[in-house]
CSV table of C-alpha atoms in Angstrom, one decimal:
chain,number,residue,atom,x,y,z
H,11,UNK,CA,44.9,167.5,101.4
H,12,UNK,CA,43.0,170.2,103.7
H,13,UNK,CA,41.6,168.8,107.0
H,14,UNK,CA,38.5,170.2,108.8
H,15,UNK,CA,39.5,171.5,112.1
H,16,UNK,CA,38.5,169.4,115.1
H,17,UNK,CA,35.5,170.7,117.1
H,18,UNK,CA,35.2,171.0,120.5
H,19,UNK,CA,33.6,168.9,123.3
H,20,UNK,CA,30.5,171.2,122.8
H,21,UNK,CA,29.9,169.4,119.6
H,22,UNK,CA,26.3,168.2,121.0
H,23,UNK,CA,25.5,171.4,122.0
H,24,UNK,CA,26.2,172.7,118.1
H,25,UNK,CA,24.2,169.9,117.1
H,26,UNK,CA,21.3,171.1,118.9
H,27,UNK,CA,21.6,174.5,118.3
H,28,UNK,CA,21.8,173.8,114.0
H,29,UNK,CA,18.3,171.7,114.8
H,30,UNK,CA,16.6,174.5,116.5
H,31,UNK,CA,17.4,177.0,113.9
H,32,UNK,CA,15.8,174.2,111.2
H,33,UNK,CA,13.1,173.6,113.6
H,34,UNK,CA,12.0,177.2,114.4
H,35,UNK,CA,14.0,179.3,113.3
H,36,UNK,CA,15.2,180.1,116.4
H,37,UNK,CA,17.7,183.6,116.4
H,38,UNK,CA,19.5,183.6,119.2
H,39,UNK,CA,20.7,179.6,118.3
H,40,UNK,CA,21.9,180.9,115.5
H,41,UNK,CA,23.6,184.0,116.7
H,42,UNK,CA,25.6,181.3,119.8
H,43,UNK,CA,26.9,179.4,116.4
H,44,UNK,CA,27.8,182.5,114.7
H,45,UNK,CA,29.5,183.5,117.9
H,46,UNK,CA,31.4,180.1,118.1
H,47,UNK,CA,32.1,179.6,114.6
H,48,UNK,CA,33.1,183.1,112.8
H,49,UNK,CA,36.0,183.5,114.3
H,50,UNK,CA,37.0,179.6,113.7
H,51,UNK,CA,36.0,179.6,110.2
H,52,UNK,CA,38.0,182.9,109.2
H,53,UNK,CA,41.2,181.5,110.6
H,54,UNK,CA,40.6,178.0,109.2
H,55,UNK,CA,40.5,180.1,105.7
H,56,UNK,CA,42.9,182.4,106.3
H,57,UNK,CA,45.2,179.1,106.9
H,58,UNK,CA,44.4,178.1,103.8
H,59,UNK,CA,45.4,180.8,101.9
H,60,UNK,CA,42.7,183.7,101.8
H,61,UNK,CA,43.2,187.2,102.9
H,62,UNK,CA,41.2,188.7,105.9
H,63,UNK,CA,38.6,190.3,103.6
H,64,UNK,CA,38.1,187.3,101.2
H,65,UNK,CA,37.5,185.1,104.3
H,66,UNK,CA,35.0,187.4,106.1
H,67,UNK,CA,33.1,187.3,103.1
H,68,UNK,CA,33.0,183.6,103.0
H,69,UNK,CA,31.9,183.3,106.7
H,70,UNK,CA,29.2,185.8,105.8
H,71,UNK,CA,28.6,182.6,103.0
H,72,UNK,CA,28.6,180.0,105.1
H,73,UNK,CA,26.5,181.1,108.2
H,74,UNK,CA,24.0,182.3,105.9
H,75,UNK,CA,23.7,178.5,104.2
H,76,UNK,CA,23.4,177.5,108.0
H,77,UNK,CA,20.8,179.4,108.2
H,78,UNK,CA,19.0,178.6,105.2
H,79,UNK,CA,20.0,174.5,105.1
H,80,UNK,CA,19.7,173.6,108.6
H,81,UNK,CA,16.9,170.9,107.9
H,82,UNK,CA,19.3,169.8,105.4
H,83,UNK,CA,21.8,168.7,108.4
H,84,UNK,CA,21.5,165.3,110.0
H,85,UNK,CA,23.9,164.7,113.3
H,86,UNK,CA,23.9,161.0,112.4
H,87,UNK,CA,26.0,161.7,109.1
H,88,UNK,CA,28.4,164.9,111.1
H,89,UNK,CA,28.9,166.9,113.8
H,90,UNK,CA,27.8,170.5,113.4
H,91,UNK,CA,31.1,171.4,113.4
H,92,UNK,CA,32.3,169.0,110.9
H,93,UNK,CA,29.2,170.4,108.8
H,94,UNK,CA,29.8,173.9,109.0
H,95,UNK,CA,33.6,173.8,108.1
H,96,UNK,CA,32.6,171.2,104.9
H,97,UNK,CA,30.3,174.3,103.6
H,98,UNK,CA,33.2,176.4,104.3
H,99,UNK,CA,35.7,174.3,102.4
H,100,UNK,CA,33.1,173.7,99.5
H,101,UNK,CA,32.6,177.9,99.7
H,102,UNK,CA,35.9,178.5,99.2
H,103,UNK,CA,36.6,176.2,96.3
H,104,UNK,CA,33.1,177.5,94.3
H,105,UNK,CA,35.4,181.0,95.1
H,106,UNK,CA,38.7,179.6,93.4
H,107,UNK,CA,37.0,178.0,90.5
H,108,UNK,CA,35.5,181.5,89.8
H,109,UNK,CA,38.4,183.5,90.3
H,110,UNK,CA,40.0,180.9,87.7
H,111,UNK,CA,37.2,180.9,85.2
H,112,UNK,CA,36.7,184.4,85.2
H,113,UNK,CA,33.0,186.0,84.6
H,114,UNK,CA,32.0,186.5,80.8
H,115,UNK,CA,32.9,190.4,79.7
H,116,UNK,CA,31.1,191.1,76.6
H,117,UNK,CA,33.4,194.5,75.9
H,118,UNK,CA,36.8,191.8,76.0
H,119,UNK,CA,38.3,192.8,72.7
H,120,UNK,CA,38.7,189.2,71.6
H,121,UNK,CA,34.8,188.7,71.3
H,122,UNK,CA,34.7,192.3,69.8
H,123,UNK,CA,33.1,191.8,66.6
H,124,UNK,CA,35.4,192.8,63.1
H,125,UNK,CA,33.8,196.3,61.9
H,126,UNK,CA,32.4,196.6,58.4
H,127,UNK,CA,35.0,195.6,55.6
H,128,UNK,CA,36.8,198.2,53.6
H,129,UNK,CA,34.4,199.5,50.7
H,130,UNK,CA,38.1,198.3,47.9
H,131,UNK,CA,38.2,194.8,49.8
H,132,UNK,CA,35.1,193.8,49.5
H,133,UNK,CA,35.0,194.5,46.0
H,134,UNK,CA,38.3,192.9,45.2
H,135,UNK,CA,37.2,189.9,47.2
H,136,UNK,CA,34.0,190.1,45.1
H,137,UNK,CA,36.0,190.3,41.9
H,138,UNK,CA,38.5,187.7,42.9
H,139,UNK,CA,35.1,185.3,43.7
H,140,UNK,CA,33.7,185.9,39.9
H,141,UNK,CA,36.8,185.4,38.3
H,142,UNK,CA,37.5,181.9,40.6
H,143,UNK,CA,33.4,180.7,40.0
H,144,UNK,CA,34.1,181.3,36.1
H,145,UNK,CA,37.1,179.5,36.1
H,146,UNK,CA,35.5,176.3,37.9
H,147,UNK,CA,32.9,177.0,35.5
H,148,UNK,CA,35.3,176.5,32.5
H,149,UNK,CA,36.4,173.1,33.6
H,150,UNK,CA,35.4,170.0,32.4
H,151,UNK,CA,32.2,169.2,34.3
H,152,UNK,CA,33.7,166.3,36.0
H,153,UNK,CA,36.0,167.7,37.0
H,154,UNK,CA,34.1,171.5,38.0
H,155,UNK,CA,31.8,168.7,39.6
H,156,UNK,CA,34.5,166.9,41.6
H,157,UNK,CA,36.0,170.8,42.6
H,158,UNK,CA,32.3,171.6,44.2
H,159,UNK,CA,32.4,168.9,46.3
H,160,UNK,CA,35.6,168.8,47.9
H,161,UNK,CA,35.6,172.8,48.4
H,162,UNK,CA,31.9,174.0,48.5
H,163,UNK,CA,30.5,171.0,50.1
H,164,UNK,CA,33.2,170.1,52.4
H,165,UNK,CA,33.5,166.5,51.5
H,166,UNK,CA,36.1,164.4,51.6
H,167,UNK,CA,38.2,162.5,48.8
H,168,UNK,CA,36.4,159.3,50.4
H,169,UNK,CA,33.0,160.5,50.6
H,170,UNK,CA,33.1,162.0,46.9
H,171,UNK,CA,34.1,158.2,45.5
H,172,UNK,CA,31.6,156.6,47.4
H,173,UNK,CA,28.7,158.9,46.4
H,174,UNK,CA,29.9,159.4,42.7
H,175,UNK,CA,30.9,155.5,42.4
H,176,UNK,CA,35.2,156.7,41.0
H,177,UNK,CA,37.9,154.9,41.9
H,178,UNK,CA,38.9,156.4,45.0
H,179,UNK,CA,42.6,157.1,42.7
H,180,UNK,CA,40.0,158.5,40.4
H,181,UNK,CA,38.6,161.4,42.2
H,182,UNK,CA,41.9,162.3,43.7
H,183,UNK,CA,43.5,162.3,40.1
H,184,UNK,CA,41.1,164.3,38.9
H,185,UNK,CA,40.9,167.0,41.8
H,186,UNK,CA,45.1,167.4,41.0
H,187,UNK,CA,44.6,168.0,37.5
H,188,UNK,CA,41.4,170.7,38.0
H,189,UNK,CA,43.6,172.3,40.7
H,190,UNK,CA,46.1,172.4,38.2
H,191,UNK,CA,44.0,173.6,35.1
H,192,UNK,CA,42.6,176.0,38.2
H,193,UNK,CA,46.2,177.6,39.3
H,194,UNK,CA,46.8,178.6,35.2
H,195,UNK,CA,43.2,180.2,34.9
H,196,UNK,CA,43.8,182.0,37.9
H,197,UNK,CA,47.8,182.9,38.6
H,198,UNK,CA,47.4,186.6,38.3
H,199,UNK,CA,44.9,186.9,40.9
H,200,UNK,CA,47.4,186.7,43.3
């Protein structure tokens, strides 16, 4: 578990400092924190595992959100210190969960759309389709009926007996013996 480094006595003093820079905006409070805290914050990171660079850049992160959020900061809930080092620590995990979920890259060749299909493909694929509707076609109704369903339709053996009203033995019976009569009408497809 990381721990937040332990702030000096001069705690108060950062506590003042964060409510002048929400109260007015005042510049050179801010620039005594960044003073204090820059160098404190990069080695606290650093300890945890970032290189120099990586933790420059979240200091740069985190004294800027001081800037911006120092209404948001309330010394009866934390020392200035203990504040400042929790945006740092909450910084530096947004960072790691980025660097593990990287960005979306629309050119990554596994969201690359197929190209167009072969001109002889998608005619033997059309000519395979005509020659598998005809032979549904040539089934017995019930049975073409019970094949539209299951395939086309996508429902299951359950679903097909409770909307027809078959034995649930029925339907599946039936399905066998189309796929059957299917499999003869169709073997030299293959």
């Amino acid at each position: 578990m990381e721990t937040t480094p332990n702030t000096d006595a001069t705690g108060g003093r950062h506590d003042g400092l964060v409510e002048a820079i929400a109260a007015t905006g005042d510049r050179p409070a801010f620039a005594e924190l960044f003073e204090h805290f820059a160098p404190r914050l990069k080695a606290y990171l650093m300890r945890l595992g970032s290189d120099a660079s990586t933790a420059e850049e979240v200091v740069q992160e985190v004294m800027l959100t001081v800037w911006r959020k120092a209404a948001s900061f309330d010394r009866r809930q934390a020392s200035a210190g203990t504040w400042i080092f929790t945006i740092a620590r909450n910084r530096r995990i947004d960072r790691l969960r980025r660097e593990r979920r990287p960005e979306f890259d629309p050119n990554d060749p596994a969201l690359v759309p197929e190209g167009p299909a072969d001109a002889d493909r998608t005619v033997w694929a059309g000519q395979i389709e005509g020659r598998v509707r005809a032979a549904i076609e040539s089934l017995p109704p019930e049975q073409s009926d019970l094949i539209r369903r299951a395939y086309f339709e996508d429902q299951s053996h359950r679903e097909i007996a409770e909307t027809s009203g078959l034995p649930l033995g029925t339907v599946k019976s039936r399905i066998r013996l189309a796929m059957q009569r299917l499999r003869e009408r169709i073997d030299d497809l293959g």
